[in-house]
Each structure stands twice: as C-alpha cells, then as structure tokens.
Short mmCIF file of C-alpha atoms in Angstrom, two decimals:
data_model
loop_
_atom_site.label_atom_id
_atom_site.label_comp_id
_atom_site.label_asym_id
_atom_site.label_seq_id
_atom_site.Cartn_x
_atom_site.Cartn_y
_atom_site.Cartn_z
CA UNK A 66 -168.42 -24.17 30.99
CA UNK A 67 -170.35 -24.50 34.22
CA UNK A 68 -173.69 -25.82 35.38
CA UNK A 69 -174.31 -23.89 38.59
CA UNK A 70 -177.01 -25.61 40.64
CA UNK A 71 -178.63 -25.41 44.04
CA UNK A 72 -177.92 -28.33 46.36
CA UNK A 73 -181.56 -29.41 46.00
CA UNK A 74 -181.38 -29.82 42.21
CA UNK A 75 -180.94 -33.39 41.01
CA UNK A 76 -179.79 -34.49 37.57
CA UNK A 77 -181.24 -37.70 36.13
CA UNK A 78 -179.24 -37.42 32.92
CA UNK A 79 -176.06 -35.66 31.82
CA UNK A 80 -177.17 -32.23 30.53
CA UNK A 81 -173.93 -31.41 28.73
CA UNK A 82 -174.80 -33.01 25.36
CA UNK A 83 -177.96 -30.89 25.20
CA UNK A 84 -175.89 -27.71 25.28
CA UNK A 85 -173.98 -28.92 22.22
CA UNK A 86 -177.16 -29.37 20.18
CA UNK A 87 -178.32 -26.79 17.65
CA UNK A 88 -180.07 -23.81 19.23
CA UNK A 89 -178.61 -24.49 22.68
CA UNK A 90 -175.09 -24.49 21.24
CA UNK A 91 -175.69 -20.83 20.37
CA UNK A 92 -176.54 -19.90 23.97
CA UNK A 93 -174.13 -18.10 26.26
CA UNK A 94 -176.32 -18.72 29.30
CA UNK A 95 -179.24 -21.12 29.86
CA UNK A 96 -181.71 -20.95 32.73
CA UNK A 97 -184.74 -22.73 34.18
CA UNK A 98 -187.97 -20.98 35.15
CA UNK A 99 -190.55 -21.20 37.93
CA UNK A 100 -193.44 -21.74 35.51
CA UNK A 101 -195.60 -24.86 35.83
CA UNK A 102 -197.60 -24.87 32.56
CA UNK A 103 -195.75 -27.47 30.48
CA UNK A 104 -198.18 -27.58 27.51
CA UNK A 105 -197.99 -23.79 27.09
CA UNK A 106 -194.22 -23.71 27.57
CA UNK A 107 -193.83 -26.43 24.94
CA UNK A 108 -195.42 -24.09 22.39
CA UNK A 109 -193.37 -21.05 23.40
CA UNK A 110 -191.08 -20.26 26.38
CA UNK A 111 -193.00 -18.65 29.23
CA UNK A 112 -191.25 -15.38 30.06
CA UNK A 113 -193.68 -14.00 32.65
CA UNK A 114 -192.35 -16.31 35.39
CA UNK A 115 -189.15 -15.74 37.31
CA UNK A 116 -185.99 -17.26 35.96
CA UNK A 117 -184.77 -19.69 38.61
CA UNK A 118 -181.04 -19.49 39.31
CA UNK A 119 -181.12 -22.86 41.06
CA UNK A 120 -180.30 -24.25 37.63
CA UNK A 121 -178.19 -22.09 35.31
CA UNK A 122 -175.63 -22.87 32.61
CA UNK A 123 -172.73 -20.47 31.99
CA UNK A 124 -170.65 -20.92 28.87
CA UNK A 125 -167.04 -19.78 29.18
CA UNK A 126 -167.06 -16.64 27.03
CA UNK A 127 -166.04 -13.03 27.68
CA UNK A 128 -169.60 -11.69 27.62
CA UNK A 129 -170.75 -14.42 30.04
CA UNK A 130 -167.94 -13.53 32.44
CA UNK A 131 -168.79 -9.83 32.11
CA UNK A 132 -172.41 -10.59 32.98
CA UNK A 133 -171.40 -12.80 35.92
CA UNK A 134 -169.31 -9.96 37.35
CA UNK A 135 -172.22 -7.54 36.97
CA UNK A 136 -174.53 -10.10 38.57
CA UNK A 137 -172.17 -10.57 41.51
CA UNK A 138 -171.81 -6.83 42.06
CA UNK A 139 -175.57 -6.32 41.93
CA UNK A 140 -176.05 -8.82 44.78
CA UNK A 141 -173.10 -7.48 46.79
CA UNK A 142 -174.26 -3.86 46.59
CA UNK A 143 -178.00 -4.42 47.00
CA UNK A 144 -179.58 -2.30 49.71
CA UNK A 145 -182.42 -4.76 50.19
CA UNK A 146 -181.72 -8.19 51.69
CA UNK A 147 -184.19 -9.84 49.29
CA UNK A 148 -181.98 -8.95 46.31
CA UNK A 149 -180.06 -12.18 46.23
CA UNK A 150 -178.86 -14.17 43.22
CA UNK A 151 -182.27 -14.96 41.72
CA UNK A 152 -183.83 -11.53 42.18
CA UNK A 153 -180.68 -9.88 40.84
CA UNK A 154 -180.58 -12.14 37.77
CA UNK A 155 -184.20 -11.33 36.94
CA UNK A 156 -183.66 -7.61 37.48
CA UNK A 157 -180.65 -7.56 35.17
CA UNK A 158 -182.12 -9.67 32.40
CA UNK A 159 -185.61 -8.13 32.34
CA UNK A 160 -184.86 -4.43 32.72
CA UNK A 161 -185.24 -4.57 28.95
CA UNK A 162 -187.54 -7.31 27.65
CA UNK A 163 -185.49 -10.17 26.15
CA UNK A 164 -185.79 -10.23 22.36
CA UNK A 165 -186.47 -13.48 20.49
CA UNK A 166 -183.31 -14.40 18.62
CA UNK A 167 -183.37 -14.67 14.84
CA UNK A 168 -180.47 -15.65 12.59
CA UNK A 169 -180.68 -14.92 8.87
CA UNK A 170 -184.38 -14.23 9.26
CA UNK A 171 -185.18 -17.51 11.02
CA UNK A 172 -186.37 -17.64 14.60
CA UNK A 173 -184.11 -19.72 16.86
CA UNK A 174 -186.42 -21.58 19.26
CA UNK A 175 -186.06 -20.86 22.99
CA UNK A 176 -183.21 -18.37 22.48
CA UNK A 177 -183.32 -14.67 23.30
CA UNK A 178 -181.03 -11.67 23.04
CA UNK A 179 -180.51 -10.00 26.39
CA UNK A 180 -178.90 -6.75 27.45
CA UNK A 181 -178.08 -6.99 31.14
CA UNK A 182 -178.81 -3.91 33.21
CA UNK A 183 -179.08 -0.45 31.75
CA UNK A 184 -176.00 -0.74 29.55
CA UNK A 185 -174.51 -4.17 30.20
CA UNK A 186 -173.08 -6.61 27.69
CA UNK A 187 -175.36 -8.41 25.23
CA UNK A 188 -175.59 -12.17 25.45
CA UNK A 189 -177.76 -15.02 24.20
CA UNK A 190 -180.05 -16.61 26.75
CA UNK A 191 -181.67 -20.04 26.37
CA UNK A 192 -184.80 -20.76 28.39
CA UNK A 193 -184.68 -24.43 29.33
CA UNK A 194 -187.81 -26.49 28.51
CA UNK A 195 -190.13 -27.21 31.43
CA UNK A 196 -190.84 -30.67 30.08
CA UNK A 197 -187.24 -31.76 30.74
CA UNK A 198 -186.10 -29.43 33.53
CA UNK A 199 -188.86 -30.04 36.03
CA UNK A 200 -189.59 -28.31 39.31
CA UNK A 201 -191.26 -29.20 42.58
CA UNK A 202 -194.75 -28.85 41.13
CA UNK A 203 -194.37 -30.31 37.67
CA UNK A 204 -192.51 -33.38 38.96
CA UNK A 205 -193.91 -34.15 42.43
CA UNK A 206 -197.49 -32.87 42.06
CA UNK A 207 -198.38 -32.97 38.37
CA UNK A 208 -196.18 -36.04 37.81
CA UNK A 209 -195.81 -34.66 34.29
CA UNK A 210 -192.93 -36.99 33.48
CA UNK A 211 -195.30 -39.98 33.76
CA UNK A 212 -197.73 -38.74 31.10
CA UNK A 213 -197.87 -40.74 27.84
CA UNK A 214 -195.21 -39.47 25.45
CA UNK A 215 -193.51 -37.29 28.06
CA UNK A 216 -189.77 -36.84 27.46
CA UNK A 217 -187.30 -38.27 29.94
CA UNK A 218 -186.56 -35.72 32.69
CA UNK A 219 -183.13 -34.11 32.63
CA UNK A 220 -183.36 -32.70 36.15
CA UNK A 221 -185.71 -31.80 38.97
CA UNK A 222 -185.39 -28.87 41.37
CA UNK A 223 -187.05 -28.93 44.81
CA UNK A 224 -189.17 -25.79 44.44
CA UNK A 225 -192.83 -25.32 45.47
CA UNK A 226 -191.95 -26.97 48.73
CA UNK A 227 -193.38 -27.21 52.24
CA UNK A 228 -192.44 -28.74 55.62
CA UNK A 229 -189.00 -27.32 56.23
CA UNK A 230 -187.91 -27.96 59.80
CA UNK A 231 -185.65 -25.67 61.81
CA UNK A 232 -182.70 -28.04 61.44
CA UNK A 233 -183.24 -29.88 58.15
CA UNK A 234 -185.20 -29.82 54.86
CA UNK A 235 -187.35 -32.84 55.75
CA UNK A 236 -189.96 -32.22 53.07
CA UNK A 237 -187.38 -32.15 50.31
CA UNK A 238 -185.72 -35.34 51.52
CA UNK A 239 -189.05 -37.16 51.65
CA UNK A 240 -189.93 -36.12 48.12
CA UNK A 241 -186.61 -37.46 46.92
CA UNK A 242 -187.09 -40.69 48.87
CA UNK A 243 -190.58 -41.15 47.45
CA UNK A 244 -189.17 -40.97 43.91
CA UNK A 245 -186.01 -42.98 44.38
CA UNK A 246 -183.74 -39.94 44.07
CA UNK A 247 -182.32 -39.90 47.62
CA UNK A 248 -179.35 -42.24 47.46
CA UNK A 249 -177.50 -41.70 50.75
CA UNK A 250 -179.58 -43.55 53.34
CA UNK A 251 -177.48 -46.17 55.18
CA UNK A 252 -178.08 -49.88 54.64
CA UNK A 253 -179.81 -50.22 58.01
CA UNK A 254 -182.60 -47.94 56.75
CA UNK A 255 -183.65 -50.86 54.53
CA UNK A 256 -183.03 -53.76 56.89
CA UNK A 257 -185.47 -53.32 59.77
CA UNK A 258 -188.84 -54.75 60.72
CA UNK A 259 -191.92 -52.92 59.55
CA UNK A 260 -195.69 -52.66 59.83
CA UNK A 261 -197.94 -51.30 57.10
CA UNK A 262 -201.55 -51.22 55.92
CA UNK A 263 -202.86 -53.36 53.09
CA UNK A 264 -203.30 -51.57 49.76
CA UNK A 265 -207.06 -52.19 49.95
CA UNK A 266 -207.39 -50.27 53.20
CA UNK A 267 -204.66 -47.64 52.78
CA UNK A 268 -207.01 -45.26 50.93
CA UNK A 269 -210.70 -44.82 50.26
CA UNK A 270 -211.97 -46.05 46.87
CA UNK A 271 -210.34 -43.87 44.22
CA UNK A 272 -212.52 -41.32 42.40
CA UNK A 273 -211.36 -39.60 39.23
CA UNK A 274 -211.87 -35.82 39.17
CA UNK A 275 -212.31 -34.35 35.69
CA UNK A 276 -210.88 -31.01 34.58
CA UNK A 277 -214.25 -29.34 35.23
CA UNK A 278 -214.86 -30.86 38.66
CA UNK A 279 -216.68 -28.60 41.11
CA UNK A 280 -214.10 -27.60 43.72
CA UNK A 281 -216.67 -28.22 46.46
CA UNK A 282 -216.97 -31.86 45.42
CA UNK A 283 -213.21 -32.29 45.16
CA UNK A 284 -212.58 -30.65 48.54
CA UNK A 285 -215.26 -32.78 50.18
CA UNK A 286 -213.66 -36.03 49.04
CA UNK A 287 -210.19 -34.64 49.71
CA UNK A 288 -211.16 -34.12 53.35
CA UNK A 289 -212.83 -37.53 53.60
CA UNK A 290 -209.60 -39.07 52.35
CA UNK A 291 -207.63 -36.98 54.87
CA UNK A 292 -209.77 -38.26 57.76
CA UNK A 293 -209.31 -41.84 56.60
CA UNK A 294 -205.56 -41.33 56.23
CA UNK A 295 -205.31 -39.87 59.72
CA UNK A 296 -207.05 -42.89 61.22
CA UNK A 297 -204.83 -45.34 59.31
CA UNK A 298 -201.60 -43.57 60.24
CA UNK A 299 -202.62 -43.17 63.89
CA UNK A 300 -203.33 -46.90 64.10
CA UNK A 301 -200.07 -47.84 62.38
CA UNK A 302 -198.03 -45.60 64.69
CA UNK A 303 -199.64 -47.22 67.72
CA UNK A 304 -199.03 -50.73 66.41
CA UNK A 305 -195.47 -49.87 65.40
CA UNK A 306 -194.71 -48.45 68.82
CA UNK A 307 -196.22 -51.47 70.60
CA UNK A 308 -194.17 -53.90 68.49
CA UNK A 309 -190.98 -51.88 68.17
CA UNK A 310 -191.37 -51.77 64.37
CA UNK A 311 -190.98 -48.95 61.86
CA UNK A 312 -194.10 -47.81 59.98
CA UNK A 313 -194.35 -47.88 56.19
CA UNK A 314 -196.76 -45.02 55.53
CA UNK A 315 -199.90 -45.74 53.49
CA UNK A 316 -200.40 -44.42 49.99
CA UNK A 317 -201.47 -40.78 50.15
CA UNK A 318 -203.95 -39.45 47.58
CA UNK A 319 -204.87 -35.79 47.12
CA UNK A 320 -208.03 -34.64 45.39
CA UNK A 321 -207.03 -30.98 45.56
CA UNK A 322 -203.73 -29.20 45.08
CA UNK A 323 -201.98 -27.50 48.01
CA UNK A 324 -200.74 -24.03 47.12
CA UNK A 325 -200.49 -20.48 48.41
CA UNK A 326 -202.41 -19.21 45.35
CA UNK A 327 -206.04 -19.21 44.23
CA UNK A 328 -207.33 -22.34 42.49
CA UNK A 329 -210.11 -23.39 40.15
CA UNK A 330 -211.43 -26.94 39.98
CA UNK A 331 -208.96 -27.65 42.82
CA UNK A 332 -206.06 -26.89 40.47
CA UNK A 333 -203.69 -23.94 40.54
CA UNK A 334 -203.35 -21.70 37.49
CA UNK A 335 -200.96 -23.20 34.97
CA UNK A 336 -201.84 -26.75 35.99
CA UNK A 337 -205.42 -26.80 34.77
CA UNK A 338 -205.01 -30.18 33.08
CA UNK A 339 -203.26 -32.00 35.93
CA UNK A 340 -204.73 -35.32 36.99
CA UNK A 341 -206.82 -35.58 40.16
CA UNK A 342 -206.35 -37.42 42.38
CA UNK A 343 -202.56 -37.58 42.50
CA UNK A 344 -200.08 -39.29 44.78
CA UNK A 345 -199.28 -36.36 47.00
CA UNK A 346 -195.95 -35.65 48.66
CA UNK A 347 -195.81 -36.21 52.40
CA UNK A 348 -195.35 -32.46 52.99
CA UNK A 349 -198.75 -31.75 51.35
CA UNK A 350 -200.71 -33.67 53.97
CA UNK A 351 -198.57 -34.21 57.08
CA UNK A 352 -196.43 -32.05 59.33
CA UNK A 353 -193.36 -33.81 58.01
CA UNK A 354 -190.71 -32.55 60.49
CA UNK A 355 -192.66 -34.01 63.42
CA UNK A 356 -192.15 -37.51 62.00
CA UNK A 357 -188.36 -37.22 62.21
CA UNK A 358 -185.73 -36.28 64.76
CA UNK A 359 -183.72 -33.08 64.95
CA UNK A 360 -180.29 -33.00 63.38
CA UNK A 361 -177.32 -32.60 65.71
CA UNK A 362 -174.31 -30.42 65.01
CA UNK A 363 -172.30 -33.49 64.04
CA UNK A 364 -174.79 -34.23 61.24
CA UNK A 365 -176.52 -37.18 62.88
CA UNK A 366 -180.30 -37.40 63.09
CA UNK A 367 -181.89 -37.81 66.49
CA UNK A 368 -184.77 -40.04 67.46
CA UNK A 369 -188.23 -38.89 66.51
CA UNK A 370 -190.46 -37.69 69.34
CA UNK A 371 -193.14 -40.09 68.08
CA UNK A 372 -191.03 -42.99 69.31
CA UNK A 373 -191.38 -44.84 66.01
CA UNK A 374 -189.67 -44.31 62.67
CA UNK A 375 -191.48 -44.07 59.34
CA UNK A 376 -190.75 -45.04 55.76
CA UNK A 377 -192.14 -43.60 52.54
CA UNK A 378 -195.28 -45.26 51.05
CA UNK A 379 -193.41 -46.88 48.14
CA UNK A 380 -190.49 -47.97 50.34
CA UNK A 381 -190.75 -51.62 49.31
CA UNK A 382 -190.19 -50.68 45.66
CA UNK A 383 -186.74 -49.35 46.45
CA UNK A 384 -184.16 -51.74 44.95
CA UNK A 385 -182.04 -51.36 48.08
CA UNK A 386 -184.63 -53.25 50.15
CA UNK A 387 -183.23 -56.79 50.35
CA UNK A 388 -185.35 -59.54 48.83
CA UNK A 389 -185.25 -61.30 52.21
CA UNK A 390 -187.05 -58.30 53.70
CA UNK A 391 -189.44 -57.59 50.81
CA UNK A 392 -190.60 -61.20 50.56
CA UNK A 393 -191.01 -61.83 54.30
CA UNK A 394 -194.61 -60.63 54.68
CA UNK A 395 -197.25 -61.73 57.18
CA UNK A 396 -200.83 -60.56 56.73
CA UNK A 397 -202.98 -60.04 59.79
CA UNK A 398 -206.29 -58.56 60.90
CA UNK A 399 -206.91 -56.82 64.22
CA UNK A 400 -210.03 -55.97 66.13
CA UNK A 401 -210.80 -52.47 67.37
CA UNK A 402 -209.93 -50.97 70.73
CA UNK A 403 -206.92 -53.16 71.51
CA UNK A 404 -204.27 -51.99 73.95
CA UNK A 405 -200.51 -52.48 73.50
CA UNK A 406 -200.43 -55.83 75.27
CA UNK A 407 -203.34 -57.18 73.25
CA UNK A 408 -201.75 -56.01 69.97
CA UNK A 409 -198.46 -57.65 70.90
CA UNK A 410 -200.22 -60.88 71.79
CA UNK A 411 -202.33 -60.93 68.63
CA UNK A 412 -199.34 -60.37 66.36
CA UNK A 413 -196.82 -62.52 68.25
CA UNK A 414 -197.16 -65.40 65.75
CA UNK A 415 -195.77 -63.07 63.06
CA UNK A 416 -192.79 -61.80 65.05
CA UNK A 417 -190.29 -63.36 62.65
CA UNK A 418 -191.74 -61.65 59.58
CA UNK A 419 -189.94 -58.57 58.30
CA UNK A 420 -193.22 -56.95 57.31
CA UNK A 421 -196.60 -57.24 59.00
CA UNK A 422 -199.40 -56.07 56.73
CA UNK A 423 -202.57 -55.09 58.58
CA UNK A 424 -205.75 -55.83 56.67
#
C-alpha cells in the first residue's frame, strides 16, 4: 500500500492507522480535494472541487493496479500538455459521477463507487476529510486547525500558494517556517544577532471584522495596516543593514483574503466564516523571493540583494533558537531621520545583545 505525495505535502501524524479504520478500510484509493469549506465538507464530502493528486492513497489490489495503469497511460498519451496526473485522475474518475457507496442498505460515509474512464475497472474511492487533510488555504489562511474543537491535522499540502521564485519555492518554505514545519535549516540560522520591532509597534491596533463586514471597511483597514507594515519593515531593514544584523519580521495581519477569485466581506467563497484579521503568510503581503538569494546549481542559497537576511515573525518561538539567544534581549528607542552612523552610535551599548528590540 502506498501514500503517493507531492514533495510539498507534510505529514504531522502517521496516516496509516486511519486507512485501517472502518469505512476507510473498505477503500481501494483515497484522495484529498482542493475544496476549502470545512464545515460543509464535514457534513458531506464536497465533490464539485478537483481531487488533488498531491495526496493519494493506493491500496495494493488488482483493481487499484489496473486503474493506476490506465491513469499512467492517460497522462502519457494526452495530446494536451495540461493533462498531467491531476487532470487525468479527475477526468477518469468523473466521466461518470461517483456513486455514494452503500453496503447492506447502509450508506458508508465518505466512500464512493467509481468506474474509471468509459469502461475501466470499478473501485472504491474515499474522499479524505478536509478537517484533517488540510491545504494551503485551510491551514495557512483560515488557520482552521486552531479553532476550538478542531481535530488534529493529519497533513498539510502547500496549495493556494504565491511567491514562487525562478529558482526556488520561497513562499512555500516561508509558510512551513512560520508554522514550525520546515526542519532542515542549519544551526547557524538560529544563532545569529537580530533586530526586531516590539509587539506593540509591529502592527496597528487590532480590529475584529465580523462575517458581515463591509468589504470597503475591511479593505480600508487592510491597506492602512499594509502601509504601517511597509514603514516598519523598511526601518528594520535599514537598521539591520547598518548594524550587520538579521531582521526578525514583524507580525503580519491581513484584514482581507488574497485570492484570484471574487470575494464577499473580504472572504473567498467557501471560507465565509473565516476569522478576520488573520496572521497572513509572508507571500500574501510581500514579494517573498526578493527577500532571499537565488539558489545555485550546487543547492546553496546565495546572498539576498537586500544585503540583510530575514527571519519569520514567530522565529523566537522555534525550539531550535538557543535560550542564550532568546533571552539576550535589549530594548531600545530611536529617533526619526537617523543615518547609519547615528543608528550604530545609538545602539552601540546593546552590541552584545543577541536581539535588539526597537520600541
């Protein structure tokens, strides 16, 4: 039996016991979807969205193997370049609408009977629950896993993503870093000297936006927050460059979603109940690749053109940050209009501190 996953899918828990539980134990194949409406999916699997082959389970059975061969041949013989694994899977499984599976007159939740292609083999398909198999919107934008009573996530897949550079998926890496899911940074990433803004000045005063908020009001405050964020980050980059320190980015709040679809109340369809504001991913509000260096052919990352490195807003919560770094904090205030020399002079008394927090 195989879990076939994209490289940007991360497991938080072992999914294998789930496939041995009743209902899922009856499935030949299980698949995630691109839907984002968790409350609706919890009532009944949402079949109008694409199945996402970035996360698919294949049980070792003759009919599964027969389908996999048909799936492979469909991709190999496609005349259109867009017919890759995901498009082919959806074409094959939806040429006839999947039928809800019943056994002895009882509906088996989240299982469907599927006939692949025009006359392919029948198999049983399980549609994985959105509440446990989260995607780039439900996890990083809705933060659905943090809601009261939410089940523990089984996995997250980096979909609904922005800020892909020409040499590396910077936006995906930053999302993983922001949530403690990127585990391969070297020790030196956590052992430098840093400058950051105080929590009180990192954002404007927080305003809650109800489900019926007028989009014009939400957008107005969203843009005010963006202007404030730009000023804070610009100042931190200048200070970091003058002192030779890395910048810990300020908390980033969004009062409106960022999506290539129409929205109401600053929320995209399917996420009508999401909380506003939310802690937004870096790729929602900044041109993420410009904050990092290009990757060389040998896999090493070059120096950023900004001349100063950055860390994610919740960097200091990462358990890999040594206590000696986390606890070495100097708080300072600066006047306006200072040049590099004046900044260096004003902060010289704090040179030994690992972190300088600007108030």
